[in-house]
Amino acid sequence: MTTEQSAATLNAWAVAQRQFDLAAEKLGLDPGMRKVLREPRRELTVHFPVHMDDGTVQVFTGYRVQHNLGRGPAKGGIRYHQDVTLDEVKALAMWMTWKCAVVGIPYGGGKGGVIVDPKKLSMKELEGLSRRYFTEISVLIGPERDIPAPDVNTTPQIMSWFMDTYSMHVGYTVPGVVTGKPISLGGSEGRNEATARGCVYTIVDAAPLVGIDLKKATVAVQGYGNAGAIAAHLMAAEGSTVVAVSDSMGGIHNPAGLDPDKVLSWKKEHGTVVGYPGATEISNEDLLEVQCDILIPAALENQITARNAGRIKAKLIAEAANGPTTPEADEILYNNGVFLIPDILCNAGGVTVSYFEWVQDLNRDHWSEAVVNAKLKEIMDRAFGETVAVSQREKVNMRTAAYLLAVKRVSDTTALRGIYP
Ligand code: GLU
């Protein structure tokens, strides 16, 4: 591999397009359709001012990208992170299109991001930034047009400000404009846990195919945010032993097992899992390579690459994060017999319960957590089963199988609708 190639593949957008190309090729997709689905429909960049606590004004940059609107309104989260780029948001938006199609919910794909380290802002600054960013992107947003949700570093409180900002503009309360809200504002039971719960449902489905007994399995989790921390908790509830976890500051390892809930309390108190008593400190890179049966990347893109894929010991990888694995790494893992549950399937529980939230909001209804989790399980199990069937029939890895399903569904809709005018 040349340096140029390896640099290009570490751009999330280049990765997303490459994954799409692989599926388009296998599907024998018509060249015109390929051109349409390979690019986002709309990309909005906004630069907006925020009053800071010290009396200064700062200008922040944010994005909202709508990749596809063929199967319904755009759907996808908003990320606050210092490393956000337009290319990253484009990739995340495209992945949302495929994700919604894999699980069969009536949405296209969108994503947003603001270049900011929210940990450096006060609550007042965070609110000001959130309200002004939402105002700027509101030209694209609406319950029938584009419905944002949480992503990396965004919370139910931020969703409340988004919902309120939109509602103030139109003059009445519109709960269905955003999902991932607190329950008292029209949020759904089970939404907060949904990404992790859906991920664990797919792990439970995959375990027998890989010969893993979850009661005896060891698990490593990269990332201890909403997806990672709750996945660790749910894996422990399945009887597995969580041996290593990490966050942006670093990781901790104890082959005898960590208590995910105690680690979370430590993180809440100290701002990081690092320093947790009775564990060895390891780096985020080392975490991916620890001895374990199941690896759950639940942080950012491009973590498993051609450089480290060959050293991964896990037999099962469950992508709670979006885009953690590059196409080169996919090939290495597949050749090494590692079973990988791809992001667009594995972490689709979040957007699936977002869909339930939106349906409840539009109908002024409220479902119990038991109903939400049962519906989620049915959808995840069906999508998992369909993906495994394609993977076995076409003799392709699980990512390509999920893409074959998703791209076919989106291209069928696009073909039926035709090109306007
Ligand atoms: N940000 C989450 C994802 O990447 C959830 C999106 C949503 O609920 O709309 O799937």
XYZ file of N, CA and C in Angstrom, residues 27-202:
528
model
N -23.575 -5.493 -6.798
C -24.989 -5.457 -7.191
C -25.148 -5.222 -8.690
N -24.024 -4.841 -9.350
C -24.101 -4.478 -10.768
C -24.993 -3.262 -10.968
N -24.863 -2.307 -10.043
C -25.724 -1.114 -10.071
C -25.451 -0.289 -11.319
N -26.492 0.220 -11.913
C -26.388 1.042 -13.110
C -25.534 2.293 -12.834
N -24.681 2.708 -13.804
C -23.715 3.795 -13.549
C -24.376 5.102 -13.102
N -25.554 5.417 -13.650
C -26.242 6.649 -13.254
C -26.646 6.586 -11.791
N -27.192 5.439 -11.372
C -27.617 5.238 -9.986
C -26.412 5.350 -9.056
N -25.292 4.793 -9.496
C -24.074 4.876 -8.687
C -23.680 6.313 -8.422
N -23.753 7.127 -9.479
C -23.360 8.543 -9.329
C -24.289 9.236 -8.344
N -25.573 8.919 -8.424
C -26.543 9.575 -7.541
C -26.274 9.213 -6.076
N -26.120 7.908 -5.804
C -26.039 7.457 -4.409
C -24.664 7.682 -3.782
N -23.671 7.960 -4.633
C -22.300 8.151 -4.163
C -22.064 9.525 -3.534
N -22.989 10.464 -3.778
C -22.810 11.843 -3.282
C -23.974 12.219 -2.374
N -23.727 13.148 -1.434
C -24.832 13.616 -0.599
C -25.762 14.519 -1.397
N -27.030 14.520 -1.010
C -28.000 15.378 -1.679
C -27.763 16.850 -1.321
N -27.545 17.128 -0.060
C -27.343 18.524 0.382
C -26.261 18.595 1.448
N -25.442 19.654 1.377
C -24.419 19.893 2.408
C -24.504 21.350 2.820
N -24.731 21.581 4.092
C -24.825 22.962 4.580
C -23.690 23.211 5.571
N -22.932 24.306 5.344
C -21.905 24.732 6.301
C -22.357 26.041 6.922
N -22.264 26.139 8.244
C -22.680 27.382 8.919
C -21.560 27.878 9.834
N -21.384 29.188 9.852
C -20.448 29.828 10.787
C -21.295 30.766 11.625
N -21.237 30.608 12.935
C -22.193 31.363 13.746
C -21.555 31.847 15.045
N -22.011 33.026 15.530
C -21.418 33.617 16.732
C -22.070 33.129 18.020
N -21.260 33.073 19.056
C -21.758 32.700 20.391
C -21.123 33.651 21.410
N -21.953 34.173 22.328
C -21.439 34.973 23.440
C -20.758 34.068 24.446
N -19.486 34.319 24.738
C -18.769 33.506 25.718
C -18.877 34.171 27.098
N -18.630 33.378 28.136
C -18.780 33.895 29.504
C -17.824 35.045 29.805
N -16.681 35.085 29.128
C -15.707 36.152 29.410
C -16.026 37.440 28.655
N -17.185 37.495 28.016
C -17.601 38.722 27.336
C -17.198 38.780 25.872
N -16.374 37.841 25.415
C -15.977 37.854 24.006
C -17.039 37.138 23.158
N -16.903 37.335 21.825
C -17.764 36.607 20.885
C -16.873 35.622 20.140
N -17.313 34.387 20.036
C -16.549 33.421 19.237
C -17.406 32.910 18.102
N -16.750 32.646 16.960
C -17.478 32.111 15.815
C -17.146 30.622 15.673
N -18.196 29.800 15.634
C -18.033 28.349 15.496
C -18.494 27.918 14.102
N -17.995 26.761 13.675
C -18.375 26.214 12.376
C -19.113 24.889 12.600
N -20.221 24.745 11.879
C -20.984 23.491 11.981
C -21.493 23.076 10.612
N -22.020 21.864 10.561
C -22.509 21.295 9.299
C -23.816 20.555 9.516
N -24.618 20.455 8.473
C -25.699 19.465 8.403
C -25.697 18.944 6.974
N -25.591 17.639 6.852
C -25.552 17.005 5.535
C -26.747 16.063 5.430
N -27.434 16.122 4.297
C -28.497 15.153 3.996
C -27.995 14.293 2.851
N -27.718 13.056 3.137
C -27.194 12.205 2.057
C -28.296 11.746 1.116
N -29.423 11.299 1.681
C -30.472 10.751 0.822
C -31.832 10.941 1.468
N -32.838 11.284 0.639
C -34.188 11.515 1.158
C -35.190 10.589 0.467
N -34.683 9.558 -0.183
C -35.534 8.717 -1.020
C -36.580 7.941 -0.240
N -36.216 7.412 0.933
C -37.130 6.541 1.678
C -37.872 7.274 2.779
N -37.607 8.571 2.914
C -38.269 9.342 3.964
C -37.413 10.525 4.360
N -37.813 11.238 5.431
C -37.031 12.390 5.874
C -35.607 11.977 6.255
N -34.687 12.931 6.197
C -33.320 12.660 6.654
C -33.357 12.376 8.151
N -32.492 11.464 8.609
C -32.434 11.133 10.034
C -30.986 10.910 10.404
N -30.585 11.457 11.527
C -29.221 11.209 12.001
C -28.807 12.222 13.040
N -27.830 11.858 13.812
C -27.436 12.650 14.975
C -26.629 13.898 14.647
N -26.308 14.600 15.721
C -25.436 15.774 15.652
C -24.305 15.548 16.631
N -23.086 15.743 16.155
C -21.889 15.458 16.941
C -21.185 16.761 17.296
N -20.743 16.876 18.550
C -19.891 17.995 18.945
C -18.503 17.430 19.195
N -17.531 17.827 18.396
C -16.163 17.314 18.602
C -15.173 18.257 17.926
N -14.025 18.384 18.543
C -13.018 19.321 18.013
C -12.480 18.882 16.650
N -12.598 17.584 16.319
C -12.040 17.097 15.053
C -13.090 16.932 13.952
N -14.304 17.424 14.161
C -15.346 17.288 13.126
C -14.883 17.955 11.829
N -15.118 17.271 10.695
C -14.868 17.873 9.380
C -16.097 17.624 8.505
N -16.178 18.372 7.403
C -17.301 18.164 6.483
C -17.256 16.739 5.914
N -16.054 16.265 5.591
C -15.939 14.904 5.057
C -16.448 13.873 6.060
N -16.140 14.080 7.326
C -16.610 13.137 8.345
C -18.145 13.145 8.401
N -18.730 14.331 8.379
C -20.192 14.432 8.472
C -20.846 13.817 7.224
N -20.207 13.997 6.064
C -20.735 13.381 4.838
C -20.750 11.857 4.968
N -19.649 11.316 5.498
C -19.572 9.859 5.679
C -20.657 9.396 6.646
N -20.785 10.099 7.760
C -21.758 9.701 8.782
C -23.179 9.794 8.228
N -23.431 10.785 7.359
C -24.764 10.934 6.752
C -25.051 9.773 5.801
N -24.044 9.411 5.006
C -24.238 8.287 4.083
C -24.485 6.994 4.866
N -23.733 6.798 5.941
C -23.925 5.585 6.756
C -25.337 5.556 7.341
N -25.896 6.726 7.674
C -27.274 6.748 8.199
C -28.269 6.259 7.144
N -28.034 6.635 5.874
C -28.943 6.166 4.811
C -28.978 4.637 4.790
N -27.786 4.037 4.809
C -27.728 2.560 4.726
C -28.289 1.924 6.002
N -27.972 2.562 7.153
C -28.420 2.025 8.444
C -29.952 1.955 8.494
N -30.601 3.052 8.113
C -32.076 3.080 8.153
C -32.651 2.049 7.186
N -31.962 1.847 6.053
C -32.448 0.867 5.075
C -32.233 -0.558 5.577
N -31.113 -0.829 6.242
C -30.850 -2.192 6.743
C -31.945 -2.618 7.713
N -32.328 -1.719 8.618
C -33.347 -2.109 9.598
C -34.763 -1.820 9.094
N -34.863 -1.217 7.906
C -36.176 -1.040 7.287
C -37.048 0.004 7.947
N -36.456 1.105 8.401
C -37.279 2.196 8.924
C -37.338 3.318 7.879
N -38.461 4.060 7.827
C -38.743 4.923 6.661
C -38.037 6.275 6.683
N -36.725 6.229 6.625
C -35.923 7.453 6.655
C -34.826 7.408 5.611
N -34.380 8.604 5.230
C -33.113 8.758 4.526
C -32.028 8.977 5.568
N -30.875 9.467 5.108
C -29.752 9.630 6.036
C -29.278 11.068 6.105
N -28.998 11.523 7.317
C -28.425 12.850 7.516
C -27.483 12.821 8.697
N -26.715 13.869 8.852
C -25.853 13.979 10.034
C -25.417 15.419 10.180
N -25.124 15.806 11.418
C -24.632 17.154 11.673
C -23.440 17.114 12.597
N -22.716 18.220 12.616
C -21.580 18.288 13.528
C -21.173 19.732 13.752
N -20.619 19.986 14.921
C -20.040 21.306 15.212
C -18.598 21.075 15.660
N -17.697 21.913 15.140
C -16.293 21.814 15.547
C -16.149 22.507 16.893
N -16.146 21.727 17.949
C -16.051 22.293 19.294
C -15.729 21.155 20.272
N -14.930 21.491 21.287
C -14.751 20.548 22.391
C -15.712 20.986 23.486
N -16.874 20.324 23.598
C -17.907 20.828 24.510
C -17.464 20.782 25.971
N -16.432 19.973 26.259
C -15.963 19.897 27.651
C -15.335 21.204 28.088
N -14.986 22.047 27.107
C -14.363 23.335 27.450
C -15.392 24.453 27.599
N -16.689 24.159 27.384
C -17.715 25.197 27.465
C -18.464 25.111 28.792
N -18.940 26.272 29.273
C -19.850 26.263 30.424
C -21.233 25.836 29.916
N -22.161 25.527 30.830
C -23.525 25.157 30.428
C -24.164 26.273 29.615
N -23.904 27.529 30.035
C -24.522 28.663 29.348
C -23.979 28.782 27.917
N -22.672 28.590 27.775
C -22.079 28.661 26.431
C -22.579 27.502 25.560
N -22.712 26.329 26.171
C -23.188 25.153 25.434
C -24.620 25.378 24.944
N -25.431 25.996 25.796
C -26.814 26.278 25.401
C -26.842 27.305 24.268
N -26.031 28.356 24.404
C -25.994 29.401 23.361
C -25.552 28.810 22.028
N -24.503 27.985 22.082
C -23.992 27.364 20.856
C -25.061 26.456 20.236
N -25.722 25.669 21.075
C -26.705 24.707 20.566
C -27.890 25.424 19.923
N -28.381 26.451 20.597
C -29.553 27.173 20.071
C -29.225 27.896 18.766
N -28.031 28.511 18.706
C -27.715 29.259 17.489
C -27.397 28.313 16.313
N -26.681 27.223 16.613
C -26.401 26.226 15.566
C -27.722 25.686 15.001
N -28.668 25.361 15.894
C -29.930 24.781 15.435
C -30.715 25.791 14.606
N -30.630 27.060 15.024
C -31.284 28.106 14.241
C -30.691 28.160 12.835
N -29.371 28.089 12.747
C -28.697 28.192 11.439
C -29.063 27.030 10.519
N -29.174 25.819 11.089
C -29.478 24.667 10.213
C -30.987 24.461 10.035
N -31.798 25.326 10.697
C -33.247 25.087 10.678
C -33.846 25.217 9.280
N -33.100 25.816 8.337
C -33.594 25.866 6.953
C -33.777 24.458 6.381
N -33.108 23.477 6.987
C -33.222 22.099 6.481
C -34.086 21.205 7.373
N -34.364 21.670 8.599
C -34.885 20.786 9.652
C -36.409 20.818 9.736
N -37.000 19.750 10.184
C -38.441 19.708 10.437
C -38.868 18.258 10.602
N -39.974 18.020 11.301
C -40.386 16.643 11.586
C -40.705 15.820 10.334
N -40.972 16.483 9.207
C -41.197 15.747 7.954
C -39.995 15.882 7.023
N -38.941 16.606 7.476
C -37.843 16.936 6.559
C -36.518 16.345 7.002
N -36.175 16.571 8.245
C -34.862 16.154 8.745
C -34.935 16.189 10.264
N -34.682 15.054 10.884
C -34.907 14.901 12.333
C -33.598 14.529 13.030
N -32.926 15.500 13.660
C -31.669 15.214 14.356
C -31.848 14.395 15.640
N -30.729 14.016 16.224
C -30.698 13.149 17.412
C -29.315 13.290 18.045
N -29.094 12.645 19.187
C -27.752 12.705 19.794
C -26.719 11.901 19.008
N -25.487 12.292 19.153
C -24.346 11.520 18.663
C -23.199 11.802 19.649
N -21.963 11.653 19.213
C -20.820 11.847 20.116
C -20.914 13.206 20.827
N -20.887 13.190 22.146
C -20.879 14.395 23.000
C -22.160 15.232 22.976
N -23.243 14.713 22.440
C -24.506 15.462 22.549
C -25.492 14.651 23.392
N -26.332 15.352 24.125
C -27.098 14.742 25.220
C -28.595 15.048 25.115
N -29.420 14.373 25.935
C -30.842 14.723 25.975
C -31.072 16.204 26.315
N -30.239 16.799 27.164
C -30.391 18.235 27.454
C -30.204 19.069 26.186
N -29.212 18.718 25.380
C -28.987 19.466 24.132
C -30.175 19.257 23.179
N -30.734 18.055 23.152
C -31.915 17.805 22.307
C -33.091 18.673 22.776
N -33.194 18.881 24.104
C -34.271 19.729 24.638
C -34.118 21.161 24.122
N -32.884 21.667 24.130
C -32.654 23.033 23.613
C -32.967 23.116 22.119
N -32.579 22.057 21.372
C -32.889 22.043 19.929
C -34.404 22.104 19.724
N -35.115 21.240 20.462
C -36.575 21.157 20.308
C -37.212 22.489 20.675
N -36.726 23.084 21.759
C -37.298 24.350 22.201
C -37.011 25.468 21.191
N -35.805 25.490 20.662
C -35.428 26.531 19.697
C -36.331 26.463 18.466
N -36.497 25.269 17.923
C -37.357 25.096 16.748
C -38.792 25.494 17.087
N -39.264 25.069 18.261
C -40.640 25.349 18.671
C -40.866 26.848 18.866
N -39.880 27.549 19.402
C -39.995 29.004 19.570
C -40.133 29.687 18.211
N -39.383 29.182 17.219
C -39.445 29.797 15.886
C -40.827 29.646 15.257
N -41.408 28.430 15.399
C -42.699 28.215 14.732
C -43.880 28.637 15.602
N -43.633 28.799 16.909
C -44.685 29.317 17.784
C -45.509 28.270 18.499
N -45.166 27.003 18.351
C -45.855 25.949 19.103
C -44.888 24.786 19.294
N -45.199 23.882 20.227
C -44.269 22.807 20.579
C -44.296 21.694 19.542
N -43.093 21.355 19.034
C -42.972 20.331 17.994
C -42.037 19.221 18.494
N -42.564 18.276 19.285
C -41.670 17.245 19.845
C -40.993 16.399 18.760
N -41.678 16.177 17.630
C -41.156 15.262 16.606
C -40.024 15.807 15.756
N -39.494 16.985 16.105
C -38.425 17.560 15.283
C -37.052 17.001 15.653
N -36.950 16.395 16.828
C -35.672 15.893 17.343
C -35.983 14.637 18.155
N -35.092 13.647 18.115
C -35.272 12.481 18.991
C -34.113 12.401 19.985
N -34.270 11.512 20.962
C -33.267 11.433 22.028
C -33.514 12.483 23.094
N -34.773 12.948 23.193
C -35.136 13.957 24.194
C -35.352 13.281 25.557
N -35.342 14.057 26.631
C -35.734 13.491 27.923
C -37.183 12.999 27.830
N -37.507 11.991 28.636
C -38.836 11.366 28.544
C -39.951 12.388 28.800
N -39.720 13.319 29.716
C -40.771 14.291 30.052
C -41.059 15.269 28.912
N -40.185 15.322 27.900
C -40.421 16.222 26.760
C -40.828 15.462 25.506
N -41.291 14.233 25.675
C -41.686 13.457 24.493
C -40.615 12.478 24.055
N -39.622 12.253 24.905
C -38.625 11.220 24.601
C -39.224 9.842 24.779
N -38.558 8.836 24.181
C -39.069 7.460 24.308
C -38.385 6.733 25.443
N -39.167 5.888 26.109
C -38.566 4.918 27.027
C -37.534 4.136 26.216
N -36.431 3.830 26.841
C -35.453 2.946 26.207
C -34.557 3.603 25.163
N -34.780 4.892 24.818
C -33.945 5.500 23.780
C -32.504 5.654 24.228
N -32.309 6.041 25.489
C -30.955 6.281 25.970
C -30.084 5.027 25.877
N -30.693 3.862 26.130
C -29.940 2.608 26.125
C -29.961 1.939 24.748
N -30.732 2.504 23.798
C -31.088 1.750 22.589
C -29.899 1.344 21.722
N -28.906 2.219 21.578
C -27.769 1.875 20.717
C -27.060 0.653 21.290
N -26.795 0.696 22.605
C -26.099 -0.412 23.263
C -26.979 -1.665 23.286
N -28.257 -1.487 23.551
C -29.152 -2.648 23.637
C -29.237 -3.348 22.278
N -29.387 -2.564 21.226
C -29.435 -3.142 19.876
C -28.136 -3.867 19.558
N -27.025 -3.269 19.941
C -25.704 -3.871 19.712
C -25.624 -5.213 20.431
N -26.087 -5.264 21.673
C -26.020 -6.515 22.439
C -26.992 -7.561 21.855
N -28.139 -7.132 21.349
C -29.031 -8.100 20.675
C -28.285 -8.770 19.507
N -27.532 -7.966 18.746
C -26.821 -8.576 17.602
C -25.690 -9.489 18.088
